[in-house]
PDB file of C-alpha atoms in Angstrom:
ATOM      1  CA  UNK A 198      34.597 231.591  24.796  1.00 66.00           C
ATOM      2  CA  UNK A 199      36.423 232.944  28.073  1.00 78.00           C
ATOM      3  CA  UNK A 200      33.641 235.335  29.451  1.00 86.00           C
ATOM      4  CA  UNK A 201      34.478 238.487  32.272  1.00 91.00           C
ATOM      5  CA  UNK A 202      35.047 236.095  35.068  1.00 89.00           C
ATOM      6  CA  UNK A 203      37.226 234.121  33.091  1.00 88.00           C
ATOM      7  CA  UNK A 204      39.803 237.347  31.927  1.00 91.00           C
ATOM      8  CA  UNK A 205      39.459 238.435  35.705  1.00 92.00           C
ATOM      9  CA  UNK A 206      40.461 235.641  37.102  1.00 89.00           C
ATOM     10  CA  UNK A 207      43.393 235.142  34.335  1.00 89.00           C
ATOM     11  CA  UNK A 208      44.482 238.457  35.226  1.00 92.00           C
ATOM     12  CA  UNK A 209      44.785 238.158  38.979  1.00 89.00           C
ATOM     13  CA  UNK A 210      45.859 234.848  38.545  1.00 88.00           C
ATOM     14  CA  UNK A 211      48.970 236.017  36.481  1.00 91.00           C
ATOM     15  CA  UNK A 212      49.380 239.729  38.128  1.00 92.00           C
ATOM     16  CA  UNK A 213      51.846 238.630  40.820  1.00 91.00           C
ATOM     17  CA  UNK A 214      54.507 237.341  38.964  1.00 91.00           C
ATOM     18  CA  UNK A 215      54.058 239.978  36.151  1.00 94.00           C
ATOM     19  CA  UNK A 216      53.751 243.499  37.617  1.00 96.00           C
ATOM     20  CA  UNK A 217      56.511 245.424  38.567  1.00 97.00           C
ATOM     21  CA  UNK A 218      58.492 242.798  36.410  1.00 97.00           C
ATOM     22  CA  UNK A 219      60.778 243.991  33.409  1.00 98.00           C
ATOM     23  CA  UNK A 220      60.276 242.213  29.920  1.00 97.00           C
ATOM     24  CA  UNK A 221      63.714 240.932  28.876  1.00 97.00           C
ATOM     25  CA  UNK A 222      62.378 239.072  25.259  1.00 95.00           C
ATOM     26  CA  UNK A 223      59.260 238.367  23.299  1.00 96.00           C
ATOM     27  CA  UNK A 224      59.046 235.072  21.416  1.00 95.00           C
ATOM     28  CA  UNK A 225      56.496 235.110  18.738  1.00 96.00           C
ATOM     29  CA  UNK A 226      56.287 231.148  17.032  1.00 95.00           C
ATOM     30  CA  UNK A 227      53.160 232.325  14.917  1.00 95.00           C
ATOM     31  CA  UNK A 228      52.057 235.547  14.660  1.00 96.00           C
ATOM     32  CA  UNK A 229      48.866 234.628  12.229  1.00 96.00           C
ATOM     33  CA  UNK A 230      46.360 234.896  14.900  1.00 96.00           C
ATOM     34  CA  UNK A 231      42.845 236.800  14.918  1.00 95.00           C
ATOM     35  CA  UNK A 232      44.756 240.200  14.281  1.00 95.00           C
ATOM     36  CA  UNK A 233      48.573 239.431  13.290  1.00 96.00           C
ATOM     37  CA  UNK A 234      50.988 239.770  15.840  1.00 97.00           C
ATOM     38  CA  UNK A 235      53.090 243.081  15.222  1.00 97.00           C
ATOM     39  CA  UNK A 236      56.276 242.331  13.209  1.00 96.00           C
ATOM     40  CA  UNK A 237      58.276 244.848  15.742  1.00 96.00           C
ATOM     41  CA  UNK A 238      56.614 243.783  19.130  1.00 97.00           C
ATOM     42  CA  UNK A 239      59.730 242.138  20.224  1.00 95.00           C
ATOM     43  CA  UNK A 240      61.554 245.516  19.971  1.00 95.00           C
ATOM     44  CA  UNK A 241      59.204 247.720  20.784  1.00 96.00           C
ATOM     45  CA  UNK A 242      58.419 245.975  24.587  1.00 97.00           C
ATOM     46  CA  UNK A 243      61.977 244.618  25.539  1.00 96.00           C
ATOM     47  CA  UNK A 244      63.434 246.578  28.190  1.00 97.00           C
ATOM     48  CA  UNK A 245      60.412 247.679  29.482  1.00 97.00           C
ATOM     49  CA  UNK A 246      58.434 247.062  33.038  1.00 98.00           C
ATOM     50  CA  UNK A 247      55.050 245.818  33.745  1.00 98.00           C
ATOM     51  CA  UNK A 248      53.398 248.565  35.694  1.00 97.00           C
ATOM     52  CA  UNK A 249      50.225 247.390  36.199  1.00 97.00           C
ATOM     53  CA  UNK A 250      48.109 244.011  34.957  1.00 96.00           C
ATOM     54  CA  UNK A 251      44.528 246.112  34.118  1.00 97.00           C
ATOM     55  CA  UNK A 252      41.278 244.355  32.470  1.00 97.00           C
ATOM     56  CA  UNK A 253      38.938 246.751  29.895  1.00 97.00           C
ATOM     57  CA  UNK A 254      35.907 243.767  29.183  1.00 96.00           C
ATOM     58  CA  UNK A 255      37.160 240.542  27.644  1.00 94.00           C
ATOM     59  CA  UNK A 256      40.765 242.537  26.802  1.00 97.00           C
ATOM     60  CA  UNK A 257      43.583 241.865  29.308  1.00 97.00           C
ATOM     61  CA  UNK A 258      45.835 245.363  29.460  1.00 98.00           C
ATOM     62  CA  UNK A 259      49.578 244.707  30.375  1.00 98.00           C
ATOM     63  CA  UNK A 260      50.513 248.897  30.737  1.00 98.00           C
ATOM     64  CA  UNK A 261      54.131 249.376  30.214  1.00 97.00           C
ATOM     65  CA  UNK A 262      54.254 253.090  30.550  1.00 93.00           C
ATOM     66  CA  UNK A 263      55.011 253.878  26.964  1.00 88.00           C
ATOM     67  CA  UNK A 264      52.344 252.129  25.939  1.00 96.00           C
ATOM     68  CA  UNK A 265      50.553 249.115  26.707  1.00 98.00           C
ATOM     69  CA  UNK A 266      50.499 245.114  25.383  1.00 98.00           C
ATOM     70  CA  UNK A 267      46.813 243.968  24.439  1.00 98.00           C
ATOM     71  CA  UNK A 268      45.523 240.272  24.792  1.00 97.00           C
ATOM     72  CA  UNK A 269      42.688 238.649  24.178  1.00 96.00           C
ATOM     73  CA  UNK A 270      42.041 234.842  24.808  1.00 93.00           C
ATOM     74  CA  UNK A 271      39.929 234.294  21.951  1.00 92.00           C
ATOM     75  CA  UNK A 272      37.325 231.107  21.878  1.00 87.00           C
ATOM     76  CA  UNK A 273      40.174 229.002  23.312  1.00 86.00           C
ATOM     77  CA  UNK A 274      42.998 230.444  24.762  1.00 89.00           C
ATOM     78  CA  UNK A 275      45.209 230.663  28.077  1.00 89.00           C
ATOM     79  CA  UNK A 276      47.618 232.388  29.625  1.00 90.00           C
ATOM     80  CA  UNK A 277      50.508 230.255  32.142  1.00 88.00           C
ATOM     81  CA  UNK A 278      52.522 231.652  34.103  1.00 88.00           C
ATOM     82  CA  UNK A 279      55.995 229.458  34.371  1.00 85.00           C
ATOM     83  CA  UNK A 280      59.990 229.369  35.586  1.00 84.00           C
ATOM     84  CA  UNK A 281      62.039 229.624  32.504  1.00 77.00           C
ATOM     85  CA  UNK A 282      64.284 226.842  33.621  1.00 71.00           C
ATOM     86  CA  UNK A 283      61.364 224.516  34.076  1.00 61.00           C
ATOM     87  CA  UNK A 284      62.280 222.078  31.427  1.00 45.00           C
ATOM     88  CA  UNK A 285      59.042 219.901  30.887  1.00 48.00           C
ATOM     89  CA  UNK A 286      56.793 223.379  30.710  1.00 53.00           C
ATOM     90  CA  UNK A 287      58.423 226.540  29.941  1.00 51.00           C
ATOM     91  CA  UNK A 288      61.178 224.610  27.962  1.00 59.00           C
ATOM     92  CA  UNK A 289      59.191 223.003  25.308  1.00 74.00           C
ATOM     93  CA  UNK A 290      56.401 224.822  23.857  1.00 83.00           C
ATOM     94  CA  UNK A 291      53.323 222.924  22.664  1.00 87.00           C
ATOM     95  CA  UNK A 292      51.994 222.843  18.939  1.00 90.00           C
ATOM     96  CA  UNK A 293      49.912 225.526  20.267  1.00 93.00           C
ATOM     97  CA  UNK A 294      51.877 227.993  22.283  1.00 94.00           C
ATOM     98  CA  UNK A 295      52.377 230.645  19.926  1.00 96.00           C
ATOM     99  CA  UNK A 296      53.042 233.631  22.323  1.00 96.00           C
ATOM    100  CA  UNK A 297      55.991 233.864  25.356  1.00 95.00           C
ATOM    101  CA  UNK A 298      56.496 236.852  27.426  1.00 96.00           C
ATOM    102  CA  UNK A 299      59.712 236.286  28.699  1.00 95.00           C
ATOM    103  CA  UNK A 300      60.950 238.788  31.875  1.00 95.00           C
ATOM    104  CA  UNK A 301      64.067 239.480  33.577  1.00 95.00           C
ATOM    105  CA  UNK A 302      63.091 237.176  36.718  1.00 91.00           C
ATOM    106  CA  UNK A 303      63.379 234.442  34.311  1.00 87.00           C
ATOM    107  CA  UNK A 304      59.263 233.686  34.535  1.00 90.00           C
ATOM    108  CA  UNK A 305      57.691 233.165  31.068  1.00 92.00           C
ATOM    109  CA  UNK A 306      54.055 234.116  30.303  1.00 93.00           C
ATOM    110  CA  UNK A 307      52.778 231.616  27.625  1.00 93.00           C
ATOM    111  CA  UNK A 308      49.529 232.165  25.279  1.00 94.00           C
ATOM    112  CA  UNK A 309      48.193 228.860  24.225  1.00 93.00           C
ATOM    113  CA  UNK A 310      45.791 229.157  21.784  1.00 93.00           C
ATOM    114  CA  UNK A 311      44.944 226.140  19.638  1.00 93.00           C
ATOM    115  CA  UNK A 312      41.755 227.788  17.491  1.00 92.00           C
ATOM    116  CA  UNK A 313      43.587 231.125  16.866  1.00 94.00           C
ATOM    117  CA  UNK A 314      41.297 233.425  17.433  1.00 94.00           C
ATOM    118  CA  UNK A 315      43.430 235.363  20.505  1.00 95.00           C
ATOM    119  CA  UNK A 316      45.132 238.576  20.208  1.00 97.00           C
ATOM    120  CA  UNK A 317      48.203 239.836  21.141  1.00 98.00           C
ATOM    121  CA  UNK A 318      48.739 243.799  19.784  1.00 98.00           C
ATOM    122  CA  UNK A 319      50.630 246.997  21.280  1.00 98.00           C
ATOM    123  CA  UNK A 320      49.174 250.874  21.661  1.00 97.00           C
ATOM    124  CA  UNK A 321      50.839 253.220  22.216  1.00 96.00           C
ATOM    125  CA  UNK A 322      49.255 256.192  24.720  1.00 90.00           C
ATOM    126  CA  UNK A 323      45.951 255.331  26.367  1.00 94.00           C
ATOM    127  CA  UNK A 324      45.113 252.016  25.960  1.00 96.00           C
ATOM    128  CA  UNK A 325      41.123 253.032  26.264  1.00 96.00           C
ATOM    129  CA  UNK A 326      41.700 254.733  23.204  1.00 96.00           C
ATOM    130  CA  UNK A 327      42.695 251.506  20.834  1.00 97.00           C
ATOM    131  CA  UNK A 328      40.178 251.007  17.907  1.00 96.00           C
ATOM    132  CA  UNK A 329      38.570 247.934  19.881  1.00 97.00           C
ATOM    133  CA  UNK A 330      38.097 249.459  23.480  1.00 97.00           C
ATOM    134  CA  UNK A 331      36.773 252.948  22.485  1.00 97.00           C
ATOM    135  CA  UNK A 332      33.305 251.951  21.585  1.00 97.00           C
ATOM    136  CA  UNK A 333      33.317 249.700  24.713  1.00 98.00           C
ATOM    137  CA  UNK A 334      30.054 249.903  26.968  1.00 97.00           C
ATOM    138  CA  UNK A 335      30.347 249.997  30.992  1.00 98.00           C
ATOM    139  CA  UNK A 336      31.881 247.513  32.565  1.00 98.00           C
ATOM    140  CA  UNK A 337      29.062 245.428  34.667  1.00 98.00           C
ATOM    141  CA  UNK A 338      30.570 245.634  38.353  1.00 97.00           C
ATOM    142  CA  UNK A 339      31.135 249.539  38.165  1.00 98.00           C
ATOM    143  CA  UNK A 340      28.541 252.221  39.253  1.00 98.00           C
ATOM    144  CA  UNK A 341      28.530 253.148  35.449  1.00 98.00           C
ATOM    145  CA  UNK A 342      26.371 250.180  34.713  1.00 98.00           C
ATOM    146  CA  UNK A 343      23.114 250.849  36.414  1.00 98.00           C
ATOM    147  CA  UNK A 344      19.096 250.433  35.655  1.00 98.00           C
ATOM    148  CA  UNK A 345      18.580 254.376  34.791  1.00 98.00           C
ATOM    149  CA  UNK A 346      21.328 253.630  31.650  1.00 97.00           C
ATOM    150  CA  UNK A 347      19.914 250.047  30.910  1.00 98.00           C
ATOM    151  CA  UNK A 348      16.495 251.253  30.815  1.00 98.00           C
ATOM    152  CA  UNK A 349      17.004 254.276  28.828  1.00 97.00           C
ATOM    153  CA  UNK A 350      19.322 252.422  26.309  1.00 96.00           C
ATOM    154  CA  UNK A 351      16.333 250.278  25.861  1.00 98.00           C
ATOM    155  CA  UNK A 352      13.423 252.506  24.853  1.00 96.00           C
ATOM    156  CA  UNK A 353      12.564 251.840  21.474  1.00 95.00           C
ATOM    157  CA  UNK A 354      14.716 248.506  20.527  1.00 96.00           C
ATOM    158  CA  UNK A 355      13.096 245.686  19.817  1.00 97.00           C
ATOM    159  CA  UNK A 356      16.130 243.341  20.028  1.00 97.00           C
ATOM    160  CA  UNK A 357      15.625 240.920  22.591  1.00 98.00           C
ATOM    161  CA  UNK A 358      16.986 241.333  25.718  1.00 98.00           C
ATOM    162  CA  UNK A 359      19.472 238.312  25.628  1.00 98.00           C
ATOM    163  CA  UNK A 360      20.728 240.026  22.783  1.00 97.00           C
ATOM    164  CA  UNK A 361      21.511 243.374  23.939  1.00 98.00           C
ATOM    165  CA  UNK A 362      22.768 241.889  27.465  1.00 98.00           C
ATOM    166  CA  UNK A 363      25.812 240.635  24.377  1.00 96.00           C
ATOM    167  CA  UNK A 364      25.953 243.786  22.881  1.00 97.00           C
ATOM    168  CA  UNK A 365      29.767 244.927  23.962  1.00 96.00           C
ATOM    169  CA  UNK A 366      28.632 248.481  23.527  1.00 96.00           C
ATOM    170  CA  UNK A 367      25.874 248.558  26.204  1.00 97.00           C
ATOM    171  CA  UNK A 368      27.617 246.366  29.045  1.00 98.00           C
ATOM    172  CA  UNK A 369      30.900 245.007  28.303  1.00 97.00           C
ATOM    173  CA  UNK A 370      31.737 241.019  29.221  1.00 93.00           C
ATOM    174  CA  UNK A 371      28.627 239.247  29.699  1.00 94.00           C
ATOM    175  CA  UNK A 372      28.599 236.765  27.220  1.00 91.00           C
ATOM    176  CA  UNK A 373      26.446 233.761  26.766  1.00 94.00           C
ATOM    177  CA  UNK A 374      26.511 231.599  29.882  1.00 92.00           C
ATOM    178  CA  UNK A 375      26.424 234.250  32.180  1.00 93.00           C
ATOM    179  CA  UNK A 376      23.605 235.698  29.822  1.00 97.00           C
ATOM    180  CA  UNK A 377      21.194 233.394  30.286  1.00 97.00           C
ATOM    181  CA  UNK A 378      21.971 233.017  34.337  1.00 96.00           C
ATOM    182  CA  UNK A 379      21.334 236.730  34.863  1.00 97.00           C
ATOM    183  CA  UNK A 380      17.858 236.288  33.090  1.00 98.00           C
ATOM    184  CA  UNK A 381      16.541 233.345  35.086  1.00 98.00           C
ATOM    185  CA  UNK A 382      17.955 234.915  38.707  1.00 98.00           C
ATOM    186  CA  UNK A 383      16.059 237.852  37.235  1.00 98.00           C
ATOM    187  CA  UNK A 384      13.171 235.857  35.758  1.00 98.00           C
ATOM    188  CA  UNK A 385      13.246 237.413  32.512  1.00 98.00           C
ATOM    189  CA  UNK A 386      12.425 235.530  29.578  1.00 98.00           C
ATOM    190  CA  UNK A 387      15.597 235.321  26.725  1.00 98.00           C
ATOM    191  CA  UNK A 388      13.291 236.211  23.975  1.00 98.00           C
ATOM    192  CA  UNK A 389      11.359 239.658  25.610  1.00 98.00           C
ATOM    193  CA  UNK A 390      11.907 242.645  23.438  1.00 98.00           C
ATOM    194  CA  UNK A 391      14.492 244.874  25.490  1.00 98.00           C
ATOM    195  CA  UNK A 392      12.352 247.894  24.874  1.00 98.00           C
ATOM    196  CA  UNK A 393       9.176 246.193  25.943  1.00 97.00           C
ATOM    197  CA  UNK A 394      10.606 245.892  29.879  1.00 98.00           C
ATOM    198  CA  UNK A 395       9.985 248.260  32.652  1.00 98.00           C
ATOM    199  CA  UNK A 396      12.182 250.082  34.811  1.00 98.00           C
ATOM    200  CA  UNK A 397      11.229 247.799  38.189  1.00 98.00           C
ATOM    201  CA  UNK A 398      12.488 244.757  35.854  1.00 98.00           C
ATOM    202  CA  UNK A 399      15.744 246.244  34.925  1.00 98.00           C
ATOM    203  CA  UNK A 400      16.690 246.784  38.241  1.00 98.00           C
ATOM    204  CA  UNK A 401      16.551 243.162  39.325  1.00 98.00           C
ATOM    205  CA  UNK A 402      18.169 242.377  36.042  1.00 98.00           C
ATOM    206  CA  UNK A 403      21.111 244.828  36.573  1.00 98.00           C
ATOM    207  CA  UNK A 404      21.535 243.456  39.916  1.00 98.00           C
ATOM    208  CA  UNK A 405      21.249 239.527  38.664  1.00 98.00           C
ATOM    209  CA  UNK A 406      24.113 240.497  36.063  1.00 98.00           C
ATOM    210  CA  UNK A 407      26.250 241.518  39.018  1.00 98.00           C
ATOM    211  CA  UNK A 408      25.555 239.025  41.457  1.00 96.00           C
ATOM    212  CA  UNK A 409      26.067 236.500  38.315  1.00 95.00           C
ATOM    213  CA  UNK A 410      29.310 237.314  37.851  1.00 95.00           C
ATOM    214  CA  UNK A 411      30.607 238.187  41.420  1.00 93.00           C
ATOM    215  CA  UNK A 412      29.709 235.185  42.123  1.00 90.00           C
ATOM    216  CA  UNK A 413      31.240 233.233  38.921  1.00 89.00           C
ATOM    217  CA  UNK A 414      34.400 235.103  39.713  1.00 89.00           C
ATOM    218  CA  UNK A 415      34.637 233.736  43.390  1.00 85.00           C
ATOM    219  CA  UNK A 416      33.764 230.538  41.796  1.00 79.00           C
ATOM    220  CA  UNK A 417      36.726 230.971  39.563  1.00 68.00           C
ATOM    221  CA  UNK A 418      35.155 230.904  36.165  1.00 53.00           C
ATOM    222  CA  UNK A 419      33.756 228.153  34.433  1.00 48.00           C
ATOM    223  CA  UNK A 420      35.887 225.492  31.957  1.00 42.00           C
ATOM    224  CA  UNK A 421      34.006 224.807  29.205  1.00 38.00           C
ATOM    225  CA  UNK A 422      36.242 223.101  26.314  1.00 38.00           C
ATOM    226  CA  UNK A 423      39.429 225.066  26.849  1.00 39.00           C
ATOM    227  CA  UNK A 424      39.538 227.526  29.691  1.00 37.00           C
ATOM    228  CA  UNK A 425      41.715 227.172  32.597  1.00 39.00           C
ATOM    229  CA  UNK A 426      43.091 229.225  35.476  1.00 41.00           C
ATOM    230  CA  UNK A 427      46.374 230.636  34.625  1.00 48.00           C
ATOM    231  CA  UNK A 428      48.213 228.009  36.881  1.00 52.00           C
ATOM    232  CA  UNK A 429      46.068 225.026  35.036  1.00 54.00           C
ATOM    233  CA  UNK A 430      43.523 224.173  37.168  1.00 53.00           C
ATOM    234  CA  UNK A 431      39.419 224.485  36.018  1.00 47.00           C
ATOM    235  CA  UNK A 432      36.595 226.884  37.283  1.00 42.00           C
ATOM    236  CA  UNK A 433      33.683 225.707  39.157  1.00 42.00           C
ATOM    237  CA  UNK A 434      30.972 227.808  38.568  1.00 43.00           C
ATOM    238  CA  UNK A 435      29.685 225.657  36.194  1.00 51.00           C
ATOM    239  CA  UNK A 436      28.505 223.261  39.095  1.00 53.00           C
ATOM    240  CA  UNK A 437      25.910 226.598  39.662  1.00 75.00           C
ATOM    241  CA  UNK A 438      24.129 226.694  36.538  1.00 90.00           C
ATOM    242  CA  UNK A 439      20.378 227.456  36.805  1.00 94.00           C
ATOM    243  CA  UNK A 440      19.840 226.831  33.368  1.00 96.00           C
ATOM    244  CA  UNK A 441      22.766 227.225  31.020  1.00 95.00           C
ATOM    245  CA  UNK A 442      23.210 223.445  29.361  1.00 93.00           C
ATOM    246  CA  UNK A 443      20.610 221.726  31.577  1.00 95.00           C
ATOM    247  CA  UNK A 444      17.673 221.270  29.139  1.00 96.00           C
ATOM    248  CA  UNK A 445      15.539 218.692  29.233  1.00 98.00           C
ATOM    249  CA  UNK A 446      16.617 218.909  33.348  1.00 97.00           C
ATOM    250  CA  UNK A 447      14.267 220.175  36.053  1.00 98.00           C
ATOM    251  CA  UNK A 448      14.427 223.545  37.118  1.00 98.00           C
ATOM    252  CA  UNK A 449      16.025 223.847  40.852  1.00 95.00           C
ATOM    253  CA  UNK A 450      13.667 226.543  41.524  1.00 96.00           C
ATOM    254  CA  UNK A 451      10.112 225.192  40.518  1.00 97.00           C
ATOM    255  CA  UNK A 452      10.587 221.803  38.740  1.00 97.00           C
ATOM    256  CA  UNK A 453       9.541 222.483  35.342  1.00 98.00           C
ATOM    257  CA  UNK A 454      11.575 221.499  32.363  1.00 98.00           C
ATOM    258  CA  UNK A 455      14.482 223.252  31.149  1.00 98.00           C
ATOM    259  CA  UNK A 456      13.949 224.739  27.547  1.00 98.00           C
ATOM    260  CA  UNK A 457      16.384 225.007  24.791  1.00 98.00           C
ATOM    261  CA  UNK A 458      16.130 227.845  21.495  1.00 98.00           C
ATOM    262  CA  UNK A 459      18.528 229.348  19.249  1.00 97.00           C
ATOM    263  CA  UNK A 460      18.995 232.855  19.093  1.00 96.00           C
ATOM    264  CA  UNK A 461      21.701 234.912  16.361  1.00 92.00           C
ATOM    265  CA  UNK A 462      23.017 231.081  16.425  1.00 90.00           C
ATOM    266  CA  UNK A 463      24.133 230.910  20.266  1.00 93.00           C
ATOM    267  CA  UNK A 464      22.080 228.636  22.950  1.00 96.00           C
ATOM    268  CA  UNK A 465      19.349 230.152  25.089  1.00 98.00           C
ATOM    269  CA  UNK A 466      18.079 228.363  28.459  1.00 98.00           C
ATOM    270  CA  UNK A 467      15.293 228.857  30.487  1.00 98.00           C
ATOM    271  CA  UNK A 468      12.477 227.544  32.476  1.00 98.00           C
ATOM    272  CA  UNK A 469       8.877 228.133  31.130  1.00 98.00           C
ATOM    273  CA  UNK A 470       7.780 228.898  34.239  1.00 98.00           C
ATOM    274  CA  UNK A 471      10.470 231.074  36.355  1.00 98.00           C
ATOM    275  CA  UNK A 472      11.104 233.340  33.376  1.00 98.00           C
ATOM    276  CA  UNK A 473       8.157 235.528  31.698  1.00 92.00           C
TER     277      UNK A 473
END
């Protein structure tokens, strides 16, 4: 699933031709995606102008003054940015291009989304204020997400800490992969109770989340299965891992072997000896 460097680097990949722009037509081929498509989208956003291309955690935020378009990439989608009259893209939709954006400057925005799990709703007013974003936790790059919060969020839960590092409403965006990089840079073991680890930990763990996904984001995301820039091409930062997918491997830090265990069903990585 596209993590936070993945929906940041969507969104500045597609902000230049979008903002500013003015949305002449939606084109909705099938609306029966994770939430259903509004019936009146195409009315309610034609005619009006991209003001500015925002991210709130995994959601993308197209703000349109009166209210604001909501999209989320799902497990497999994508976003492309093409020129309406190019005939072999924009022209002829794949099976799985279900969503076009279609603006006065005749560019197209296309959501490809073969799995269906994606989103594409309006709100009206703040966008913050939409049943999914409100609960939202900090986003990981701002001030707001710090090792005084982290820690005191912590006290008394015995979930472990890979878990709550997922849980949307204490950080927002850090998903799996990125999950299990921050712990080994912080050398934090995936199964530690969250409540169980001190203060002097959390701050190199708050500042391995952020240096995770800086650095991801430079990197420009990582393509597992389905995710691609918005003009097509892959991120690299899988070509980084410490851990994520490499068991069995040697660690690059002290040569032990990679480990593999489940956890709530998802993939955990990390080396026996690095992480404690």
């Amino acid at each position: 699933m596209p993590e936070l460097p993945e929906v940041e680097t969507t969104r500045r990949g597609i902000a230049p031709y979008l903002q500013g722009q003015t949305i002449a037509k939606v084109i909705v081929r099938n609306a029966k995606l994770r939430w259903p498509v509004p019936d009146n989208l195409p009315s309610l956003v034609s005619g009006l102008t991209i003001q500015e291309i925002r991210r709130r955690a995994k959601y993308l935020l197209l703000d349109c003054g009166d209210g604001t378009l909501i999209i989320h990439l799902g497990m497999s989608g994508s976003l492309r940015v093409y020129p309406l009259t190019d005939a072999g893209k924009a022209g002829l939709p794949h099976q799985h291009d279900h969503f076009d954006l279609v603006l006065h400057n005749e560019t197209v925005l296309r959501l490809r989304d073969p799995r269906r799990f994606g989103a594409v709703l309006w709100h009206a007013g703040d966008a913050l204020l939409h049943p999914l974003l409100v609960n939202l936790g900090p986003e990981p790059l701002t001030p707001e997400f710090n090792t005084s919060g982290l820690f005191d969020q912590t006290r008394g839960r015995v979930a472990s800490i890979k878990q709550t590092l997922m849980n949307q409403q204490i950080v927002v965006g850090v998903g799996n992969i990125y999950a299990n990089e921050a712990l080994f840079t912080a050398g934090i073991h995936p199964k530690t109770a969250s409540g169980r680890i001190s203060k002097i930990r959390y701050e190199k763990l708050v500042h391995a989340v952020k240096q995770t996904l800086q650095q991801a984001i430079e990197a420009g995301g990582s393509s597992l299965r389905d995710f691609v820039h918005s003009d097509g091409t892959p991120g690299y930062f899988q070509q980084h891992y410490w851990v994520y997918g490499r068991e069995g491997q040697h660690c690059k830090k002290c040569g032990s072997i990679i480990k593999q265990i489940r956890q709530n069903q998802r993939s955990s990585f990390y080396c026996p000896v690095c992480q404690r």
